[in-house]
Coordinates of C-alpha atoms and ligand atoms in Angstrom, one line a residue:
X18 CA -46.6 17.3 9.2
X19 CA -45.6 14.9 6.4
X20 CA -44.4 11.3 6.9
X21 CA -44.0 10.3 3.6
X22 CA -39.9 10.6 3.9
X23 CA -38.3 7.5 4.9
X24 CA -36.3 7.9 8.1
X25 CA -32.9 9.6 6.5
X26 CA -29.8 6.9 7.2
X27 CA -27.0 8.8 8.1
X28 CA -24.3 7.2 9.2
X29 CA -19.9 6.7 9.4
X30 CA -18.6 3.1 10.7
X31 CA -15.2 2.3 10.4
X32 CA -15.4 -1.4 8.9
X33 CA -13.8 -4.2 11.3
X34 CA -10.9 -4.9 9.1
X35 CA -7.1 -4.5 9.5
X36 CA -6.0 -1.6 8.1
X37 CA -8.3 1.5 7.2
X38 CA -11.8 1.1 6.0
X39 CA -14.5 3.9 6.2
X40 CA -18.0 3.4 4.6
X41 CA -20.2 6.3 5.3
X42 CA -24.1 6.8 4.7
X43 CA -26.0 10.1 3.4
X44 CA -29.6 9.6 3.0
X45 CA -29.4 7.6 -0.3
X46 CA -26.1 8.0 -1.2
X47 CA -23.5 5.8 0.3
X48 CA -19.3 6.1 0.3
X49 CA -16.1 3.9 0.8
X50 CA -13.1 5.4 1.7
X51 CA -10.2 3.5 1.6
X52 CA -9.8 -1.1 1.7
X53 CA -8.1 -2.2 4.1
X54 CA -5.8 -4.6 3.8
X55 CA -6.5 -7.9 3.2
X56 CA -7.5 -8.9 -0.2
X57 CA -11.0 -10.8 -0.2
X58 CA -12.1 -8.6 3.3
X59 CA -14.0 -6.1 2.4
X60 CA -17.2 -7.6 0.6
X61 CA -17.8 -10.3 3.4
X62 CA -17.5 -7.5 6.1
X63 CA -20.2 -5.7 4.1
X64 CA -22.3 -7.9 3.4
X65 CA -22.1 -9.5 7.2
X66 CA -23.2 -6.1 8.7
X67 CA -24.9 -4.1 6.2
X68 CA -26.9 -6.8 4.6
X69 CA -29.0 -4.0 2.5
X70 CA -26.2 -2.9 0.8
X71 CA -25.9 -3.6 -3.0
X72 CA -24.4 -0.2 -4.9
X73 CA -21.8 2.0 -3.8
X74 CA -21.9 5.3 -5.0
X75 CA -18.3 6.3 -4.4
X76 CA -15.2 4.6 -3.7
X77 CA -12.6 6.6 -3.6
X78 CA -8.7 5.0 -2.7
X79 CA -6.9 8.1 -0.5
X80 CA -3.4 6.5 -1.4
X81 CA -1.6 3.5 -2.5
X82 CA -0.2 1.8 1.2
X83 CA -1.1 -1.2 1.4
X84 CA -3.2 -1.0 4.4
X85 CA -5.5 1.3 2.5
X86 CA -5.5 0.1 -1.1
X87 CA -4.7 -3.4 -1.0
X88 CA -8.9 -4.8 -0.3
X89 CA -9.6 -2.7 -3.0
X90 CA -9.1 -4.4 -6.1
X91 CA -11.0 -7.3 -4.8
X92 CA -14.1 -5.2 -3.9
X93 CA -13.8 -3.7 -7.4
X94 CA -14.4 -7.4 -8.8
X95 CA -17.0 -8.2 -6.3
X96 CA -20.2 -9.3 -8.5
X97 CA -22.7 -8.9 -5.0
X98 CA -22.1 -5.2 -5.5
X99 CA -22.3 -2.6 -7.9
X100 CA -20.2 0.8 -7.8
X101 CA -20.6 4.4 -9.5
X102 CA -17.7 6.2 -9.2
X103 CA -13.7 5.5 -8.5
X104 CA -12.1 8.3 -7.1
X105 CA -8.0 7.5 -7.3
X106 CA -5.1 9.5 -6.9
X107 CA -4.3 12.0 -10.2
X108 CA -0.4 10.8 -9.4
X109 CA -1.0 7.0 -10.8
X110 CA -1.0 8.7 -14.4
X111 CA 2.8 8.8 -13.7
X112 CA 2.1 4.5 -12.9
X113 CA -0.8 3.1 -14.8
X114 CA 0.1 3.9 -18.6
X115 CA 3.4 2.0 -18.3
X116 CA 2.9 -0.9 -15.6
X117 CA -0.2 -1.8 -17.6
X118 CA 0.8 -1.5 -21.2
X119 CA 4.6 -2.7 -20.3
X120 CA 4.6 -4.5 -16.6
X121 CA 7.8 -6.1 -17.3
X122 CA 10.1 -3.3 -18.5
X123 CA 8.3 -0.7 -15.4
X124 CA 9.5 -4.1 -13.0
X125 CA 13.1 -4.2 -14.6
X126 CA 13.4 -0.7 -14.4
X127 CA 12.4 -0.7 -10.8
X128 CA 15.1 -3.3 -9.8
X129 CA 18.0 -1.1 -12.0
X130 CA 17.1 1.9 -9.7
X131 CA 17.8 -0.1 -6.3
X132 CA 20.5 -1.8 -8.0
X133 CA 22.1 1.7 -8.2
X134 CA 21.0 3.3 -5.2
X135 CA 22.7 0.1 -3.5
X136 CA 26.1 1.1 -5.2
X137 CA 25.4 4.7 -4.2
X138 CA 25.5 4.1 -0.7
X139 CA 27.6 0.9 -0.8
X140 CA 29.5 2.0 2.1
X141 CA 27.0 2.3 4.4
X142 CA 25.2 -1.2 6.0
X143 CA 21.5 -1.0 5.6
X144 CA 20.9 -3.3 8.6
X145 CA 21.7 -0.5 10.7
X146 CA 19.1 1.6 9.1
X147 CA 15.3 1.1 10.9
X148 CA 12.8 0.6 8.3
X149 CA 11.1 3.8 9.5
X150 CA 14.0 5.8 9.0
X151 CA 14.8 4.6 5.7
X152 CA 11.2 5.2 4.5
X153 CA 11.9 9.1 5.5
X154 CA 15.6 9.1 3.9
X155 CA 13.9 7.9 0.6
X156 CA 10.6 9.9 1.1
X157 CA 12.7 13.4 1.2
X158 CA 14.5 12.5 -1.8
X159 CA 11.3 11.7 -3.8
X160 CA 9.6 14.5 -2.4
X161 CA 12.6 17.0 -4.0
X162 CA 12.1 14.7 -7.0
X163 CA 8.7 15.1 -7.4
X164 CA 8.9 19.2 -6.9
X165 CA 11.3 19.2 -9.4
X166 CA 9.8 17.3 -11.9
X167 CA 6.5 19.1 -11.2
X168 CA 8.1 22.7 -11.0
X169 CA 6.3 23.2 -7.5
X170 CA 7.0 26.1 -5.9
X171 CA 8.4 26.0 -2.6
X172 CA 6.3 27.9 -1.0
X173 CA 2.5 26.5 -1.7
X174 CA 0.3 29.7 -2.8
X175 CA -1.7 30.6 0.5
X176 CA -5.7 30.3 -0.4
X177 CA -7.6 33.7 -0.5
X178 CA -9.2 34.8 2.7
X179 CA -12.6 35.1 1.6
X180 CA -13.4 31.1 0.6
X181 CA -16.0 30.6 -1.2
X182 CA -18.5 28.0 1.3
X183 CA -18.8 24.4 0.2
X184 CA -22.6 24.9 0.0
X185 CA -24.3 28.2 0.6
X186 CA -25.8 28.0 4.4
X187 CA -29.2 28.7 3.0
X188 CA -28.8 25.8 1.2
X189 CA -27.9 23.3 3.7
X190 CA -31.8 22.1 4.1
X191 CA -31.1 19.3 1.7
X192 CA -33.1 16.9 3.0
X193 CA -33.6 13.8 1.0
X194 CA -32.8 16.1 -2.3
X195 CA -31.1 14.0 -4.9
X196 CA -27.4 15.0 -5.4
X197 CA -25.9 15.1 -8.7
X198 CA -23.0 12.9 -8.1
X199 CA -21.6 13.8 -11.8
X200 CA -22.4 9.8 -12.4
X201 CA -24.3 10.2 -15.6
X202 CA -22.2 12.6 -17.6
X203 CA -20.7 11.0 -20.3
X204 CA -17.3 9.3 -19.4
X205 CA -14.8 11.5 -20.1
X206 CA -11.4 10.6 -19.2
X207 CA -8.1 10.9 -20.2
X208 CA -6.5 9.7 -23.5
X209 CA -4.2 7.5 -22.2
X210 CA -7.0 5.7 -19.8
X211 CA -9.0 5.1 -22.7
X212 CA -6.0 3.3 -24.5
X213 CA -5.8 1.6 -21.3
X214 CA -9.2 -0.2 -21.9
X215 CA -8.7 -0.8 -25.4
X216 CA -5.5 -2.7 -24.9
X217 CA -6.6 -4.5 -21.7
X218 CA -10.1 -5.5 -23.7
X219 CA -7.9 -6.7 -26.7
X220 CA -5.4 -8.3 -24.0
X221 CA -6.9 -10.3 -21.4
X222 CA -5.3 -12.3 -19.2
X223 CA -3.0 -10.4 -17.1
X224 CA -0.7 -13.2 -16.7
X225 CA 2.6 -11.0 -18.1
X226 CA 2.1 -8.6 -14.8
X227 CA 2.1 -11.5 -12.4
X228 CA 4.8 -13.2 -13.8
X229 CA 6.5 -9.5 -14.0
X230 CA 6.2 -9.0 -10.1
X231 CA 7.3 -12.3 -9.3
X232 CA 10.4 -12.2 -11.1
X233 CA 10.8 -8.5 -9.7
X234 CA 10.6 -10.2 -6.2
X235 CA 12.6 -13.3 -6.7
X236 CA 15.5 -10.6 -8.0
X237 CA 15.1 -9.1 -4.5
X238 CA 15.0 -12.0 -2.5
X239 CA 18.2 -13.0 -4.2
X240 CA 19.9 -9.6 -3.3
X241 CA 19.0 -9.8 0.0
X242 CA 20.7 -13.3 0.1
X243 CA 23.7 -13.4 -2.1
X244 CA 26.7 -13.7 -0.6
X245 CA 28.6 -10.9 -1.3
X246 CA 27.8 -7.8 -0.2
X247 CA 23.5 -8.8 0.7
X248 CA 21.0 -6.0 0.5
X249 CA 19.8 -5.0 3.9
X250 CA 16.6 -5.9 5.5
X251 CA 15.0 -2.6 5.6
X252 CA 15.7 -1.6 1.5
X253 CA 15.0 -5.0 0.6
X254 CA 11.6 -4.6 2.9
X255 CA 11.0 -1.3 1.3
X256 CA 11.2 -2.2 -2.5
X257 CA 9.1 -5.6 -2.1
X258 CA 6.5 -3.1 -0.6
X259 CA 6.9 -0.9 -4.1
X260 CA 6.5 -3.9 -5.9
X261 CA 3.2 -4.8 -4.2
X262 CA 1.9 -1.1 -4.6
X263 CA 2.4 -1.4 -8.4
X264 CA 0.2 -5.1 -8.1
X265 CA -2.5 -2.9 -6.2
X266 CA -2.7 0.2 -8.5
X267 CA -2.7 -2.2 -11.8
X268 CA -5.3 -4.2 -9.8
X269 CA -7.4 -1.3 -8.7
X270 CA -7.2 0.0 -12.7
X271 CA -7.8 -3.3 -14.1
X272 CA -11.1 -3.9 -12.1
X273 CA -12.4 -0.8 -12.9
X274 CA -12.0 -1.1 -16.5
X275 CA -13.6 -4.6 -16.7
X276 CA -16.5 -3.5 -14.9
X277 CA -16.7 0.3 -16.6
X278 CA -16.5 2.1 -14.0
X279 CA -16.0 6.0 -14.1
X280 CA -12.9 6.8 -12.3
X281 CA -12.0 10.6 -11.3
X282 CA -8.6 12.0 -11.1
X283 CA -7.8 13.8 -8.0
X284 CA -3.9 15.4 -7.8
X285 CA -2.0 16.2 -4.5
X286 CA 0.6 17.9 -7.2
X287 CA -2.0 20.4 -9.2
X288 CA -2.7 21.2 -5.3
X289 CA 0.2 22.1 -4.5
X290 CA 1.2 24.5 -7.3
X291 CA -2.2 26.4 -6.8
X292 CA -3.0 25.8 -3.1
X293 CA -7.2 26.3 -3.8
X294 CA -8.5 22.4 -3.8
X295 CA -11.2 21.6 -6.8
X296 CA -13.5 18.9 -8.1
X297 CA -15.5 16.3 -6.2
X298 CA -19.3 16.8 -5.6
X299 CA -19.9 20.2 -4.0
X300 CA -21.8 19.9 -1.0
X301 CA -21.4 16.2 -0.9
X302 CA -17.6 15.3 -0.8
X303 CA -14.7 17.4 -1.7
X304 CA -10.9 17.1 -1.7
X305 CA -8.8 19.0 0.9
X306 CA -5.3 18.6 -0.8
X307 CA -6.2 18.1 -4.4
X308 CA -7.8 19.2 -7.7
X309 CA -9.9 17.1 -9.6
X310 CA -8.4 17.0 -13.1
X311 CA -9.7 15.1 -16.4
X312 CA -5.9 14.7 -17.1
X313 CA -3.7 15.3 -14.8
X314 CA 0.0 16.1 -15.7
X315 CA 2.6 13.0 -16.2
X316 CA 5.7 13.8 -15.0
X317 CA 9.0 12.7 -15.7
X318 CA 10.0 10.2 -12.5
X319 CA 12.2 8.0 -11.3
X320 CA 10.2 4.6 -10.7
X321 CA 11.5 5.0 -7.2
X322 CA 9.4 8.6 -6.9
X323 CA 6.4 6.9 -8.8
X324 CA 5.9 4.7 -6.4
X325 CA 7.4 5.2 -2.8
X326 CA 4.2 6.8 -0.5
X327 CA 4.8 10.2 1.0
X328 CA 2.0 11.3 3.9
X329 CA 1.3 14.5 2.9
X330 CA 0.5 13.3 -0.7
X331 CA -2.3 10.8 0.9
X332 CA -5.5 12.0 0.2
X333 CA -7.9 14.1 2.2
X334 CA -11.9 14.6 1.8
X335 CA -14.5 16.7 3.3
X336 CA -18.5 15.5 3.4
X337 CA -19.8 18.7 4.5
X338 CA -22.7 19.2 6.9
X339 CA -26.2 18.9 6.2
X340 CA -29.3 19.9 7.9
X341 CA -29.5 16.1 9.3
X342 CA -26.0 15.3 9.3
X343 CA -22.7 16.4 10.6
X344 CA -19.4 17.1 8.1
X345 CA -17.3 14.3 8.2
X346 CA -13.2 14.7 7.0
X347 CA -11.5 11.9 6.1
X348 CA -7.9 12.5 6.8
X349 CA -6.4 9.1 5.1
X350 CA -2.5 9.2 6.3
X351 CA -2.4 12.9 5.9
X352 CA -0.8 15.2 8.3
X353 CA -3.0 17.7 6.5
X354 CA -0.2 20.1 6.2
X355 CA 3.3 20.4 4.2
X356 CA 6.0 22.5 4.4
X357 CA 8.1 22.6 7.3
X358 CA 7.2 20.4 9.6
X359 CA 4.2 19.9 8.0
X360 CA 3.1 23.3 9.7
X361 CA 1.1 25.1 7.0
X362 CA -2.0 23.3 7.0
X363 CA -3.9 22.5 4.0
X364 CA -7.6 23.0 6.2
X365 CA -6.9 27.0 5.8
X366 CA -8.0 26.2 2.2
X367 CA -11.5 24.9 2.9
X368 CA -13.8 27.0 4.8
X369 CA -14.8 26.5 8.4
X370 CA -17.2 23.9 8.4
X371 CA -20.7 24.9 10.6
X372 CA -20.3 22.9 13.8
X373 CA -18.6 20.2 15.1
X374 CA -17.1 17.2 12.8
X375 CA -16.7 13.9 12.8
X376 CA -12.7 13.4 12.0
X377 CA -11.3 10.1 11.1
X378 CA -7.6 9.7 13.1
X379 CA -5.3 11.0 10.7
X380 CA -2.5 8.6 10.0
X381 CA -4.2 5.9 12.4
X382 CA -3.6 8.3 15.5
X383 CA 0.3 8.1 14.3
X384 CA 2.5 10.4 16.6
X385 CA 5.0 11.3 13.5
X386 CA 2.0 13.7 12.1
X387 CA 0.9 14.9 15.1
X388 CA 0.9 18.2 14.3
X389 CA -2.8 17.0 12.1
X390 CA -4.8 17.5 15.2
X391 CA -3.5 21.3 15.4
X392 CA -5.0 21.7 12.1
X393 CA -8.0 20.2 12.6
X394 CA -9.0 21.8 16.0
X395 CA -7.8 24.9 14.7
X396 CA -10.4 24.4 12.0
X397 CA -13.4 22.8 13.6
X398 CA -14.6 21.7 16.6
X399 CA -14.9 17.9 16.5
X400 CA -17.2 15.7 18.3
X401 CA -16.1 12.2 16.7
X402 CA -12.4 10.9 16.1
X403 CA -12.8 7.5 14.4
X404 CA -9.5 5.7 14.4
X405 CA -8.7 2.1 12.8
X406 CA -6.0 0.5 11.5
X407 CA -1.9 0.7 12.7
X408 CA 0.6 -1.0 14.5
X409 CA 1.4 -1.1 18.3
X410 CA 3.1 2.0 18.0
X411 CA -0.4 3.5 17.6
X412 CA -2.5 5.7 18.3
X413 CA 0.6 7.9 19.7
X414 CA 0.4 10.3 22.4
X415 CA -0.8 13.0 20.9
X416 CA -3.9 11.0 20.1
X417 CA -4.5 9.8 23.7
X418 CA -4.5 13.1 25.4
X419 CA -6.4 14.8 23.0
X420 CA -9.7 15.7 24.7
X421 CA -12.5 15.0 22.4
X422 CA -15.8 14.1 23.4
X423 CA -15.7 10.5 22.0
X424 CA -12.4 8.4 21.0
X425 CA -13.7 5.4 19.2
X426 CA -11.3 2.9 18.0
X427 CA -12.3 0.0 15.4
X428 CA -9.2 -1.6 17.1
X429 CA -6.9 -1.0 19.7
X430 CA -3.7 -2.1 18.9
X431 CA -1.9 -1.8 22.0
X432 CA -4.7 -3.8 24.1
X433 CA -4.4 -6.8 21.4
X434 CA -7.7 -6.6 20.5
X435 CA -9.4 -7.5 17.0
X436 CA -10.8 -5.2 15.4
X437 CA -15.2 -4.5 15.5
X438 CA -17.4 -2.2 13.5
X439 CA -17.4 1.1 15.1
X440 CA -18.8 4.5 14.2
X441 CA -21.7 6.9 15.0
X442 CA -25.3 6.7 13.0
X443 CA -28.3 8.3 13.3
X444 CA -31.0 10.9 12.1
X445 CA -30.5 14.2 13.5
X446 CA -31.6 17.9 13.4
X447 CA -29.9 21.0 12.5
X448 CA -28.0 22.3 14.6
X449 CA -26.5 18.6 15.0
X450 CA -26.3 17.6 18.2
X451 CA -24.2 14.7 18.7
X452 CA -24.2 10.9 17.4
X453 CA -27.3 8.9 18.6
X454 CA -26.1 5.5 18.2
X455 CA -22.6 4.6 18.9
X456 CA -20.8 1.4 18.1
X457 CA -17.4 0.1 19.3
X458 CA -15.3 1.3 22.0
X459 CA -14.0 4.1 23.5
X460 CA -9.9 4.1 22.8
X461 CA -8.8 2.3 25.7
X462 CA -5.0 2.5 24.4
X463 CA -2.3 3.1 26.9
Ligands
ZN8 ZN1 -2.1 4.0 6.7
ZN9 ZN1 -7.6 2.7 21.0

């Protein structure tokens, strides 16, 4: 028997953060999914309880909400770590070329558009629209907007019924094998990125976007308080919110540039017109809803449809099992489905993964995608839900019936409490039999 392997770390915590934060831990190899929230977080929580850890293989940003994106761009800049990989959304191409090259005219153009969509509806008072409910008004018109643009079928293409497996079960005995995480290929990105760094090299300071959002703000916070005819709460809420997801993309770009990282594309929309997910690191980590493109597609959008979030466009990844390790999916704010009701699920395009999972809470245990947990118990057993982030209004009740044989919560927002590091770790043997180590607590939401 040989003991010359060091004990194999395997591990998923969700990090004690507001908002959603996920670092998992695969023998050498180690991956952040997702930020959080607050700027400035994210390092200081690493560094408090992972001392050891000074590189991170893979970051990868599921979606642009705040709650998810926003701790990113600070990480990026963090000079106690170092990072391989950025894995970002394919649909900023439609964002990044112009907010960095032209922050001021994307910012005007974003005011114009609410400017007319005020005039549009100028009958109707805002203040008696929820800010939920507007989000979905707006979120069905960009969603048509976006098909359009895109020429998406309506119908996604069903996947073929003999998937090809993530890795070839004979294969799963990868032991402390050294994955090729595609990090030392020469960086080969799209044209337009590589502009990007040219002009941000030759620019510097980035001193025109600030003053660009600012101004943007300031030109809603007078709306919202003129006299005559004042925007209502809820729009005005929603397009400060766009303006601070064009700060976090152009932040997330901008720290990724200065520091060279390789950033991969991966595109809900090149998904959706093909319905068979591609790219990521076979065996390792791979899309649900996406296809990793070298350039992916810009379309012709409104700013409105650039930027406004849409769940089902939120990334999703799969780390598939290994011999020590059980997979792990990473649902982001997915409802892993579209269509109707969200009812044709995109898990039909990934096969069956080999025994239980580990499943973050999709959504933050949100009741309004419910109809995730269908998928995902339809696809896989699961022995873990991880949930963070969210409001009072979650976990839902979906997510609180739902018998699973451990509910861990990094927080439980309907208890008050802060949120703590939780997760499962350990090393374990094929077939895997459960987490060994479990930190945090059992959802005690009511
Ligand atoms: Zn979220
Ligand atoms: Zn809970």
């Amino acid at each position: 028997m040989s003991l010359s392997h060091p004990p194999y770390r395997s591990s998923l915590h969700a990090l004690p953060i507001s908002g959603e934060s996920f670092l998992l831990c695969r023998g050498r190899y180690t991956v952040l999914v997702d930020g959080g929230y607050e700027r400035n977080k994210v390092g200081s929580v690493l560094r408090e309880h992972f001392p050891d850890l000074n590189h991170i293989d893979i970051v990868v940003c599921t979606h642009a909400d705040q709650d998810h994106a926003e701790g990113l761009p600070s990480l990026l800049q963090d000079r106690s770590f170092s990072f391989g990989q950025v894995w970002l959304p394919g649909r900023w191409v439609d964002v990044l070329p112009e907010l960095i090259r032209d922050p001021k005219g994307f910012m005007s153009g974003l005011v114009q558009e609410l400017d007319e969509l005020s005039d549009q509806y100028s009958d109707r008072d805002y203040d008696e629209v929820e800010e939920e409910d507007f989000a979905e008004i707006l979120s069905d018109r960009v969603r048509q907007e976006r098909a359009r643009a895109a020429d998406v079928p309506t119908e996604r293409p069903r996947p073929a019924d003999d998937l090809p497996s993530d890795v070839p079960r004979d294969q799963i005995d990868r032991g402390d094998e050294v994955v090729d995480l595609g990090a030392t290929e020469p960086l080969d990105e799209p044209s337009w990125f590589a502009d990007l760094r040219k002009h941000m090299r030759e620019r510097g300071s980035d001193e025109a976007a600030q003053k660009a959002f600012k101004s943007a703000r300031r030109s809603i916070h007078y709306r919202r308080n003129r006299a005559k005819r004042p925007l209502g709460a809820a729009v005005a809420a929603y397009w400060l919110g766009l303006i601070e997801t064009a700060k976090t993309i152009r932040g997330i770009a901008e720290a990724a540039i200065e520091r060279d990282l390789r950033i991969r594309w991966f595109d809900f929309v090149a998904y959706s017109k093909t319905g068979a997910p591609a790219g990521g690191v076979p065996g390792f980590l791979v899309p649900i809803n996406a296809v990793e493109q070298r350039e992916p597609e810009q379309l012709d959008l409104s700013y409105l449809a650039r930027l406004s979030p849409t769940n089902e466009a939120s990334l999703a990844f799969f780390a598939p099992a290994t011999r020590r390790t059980p997979g792990v999916l990473f649902c982001g704010d997915s409802p892993l489905g579209d269509g109707p009701e969200y009812r044709n699920s995109f898990l039909d395009s990934r096969p069956e993964p080999w025994g239980p999972i580990v499943a973050t809470a999709p959504h933050h245990g949100s009741e309004n995608n419910r109809i995730a947990y269908k998928h995902i118990f339809r696809w896989s057993e699961v022995d873990v839900l991880l949930r963070a982030g969210g409001t009072k209004l979650q976990p839902g009740r979906t997510f609180k019936r739902l018998r699973c044989s451990l509910k861990l919560c990094a927080k439980c927002p309907q208890r008050g409490m802060l949120p703590v590091l939780a997760g499962v770790e350990g090393t374990h043997g094929w077939p895997f039999r459960g987490p060994q180590f479990v930190r945090g607590l059992s959802c005690g939401c009511r």
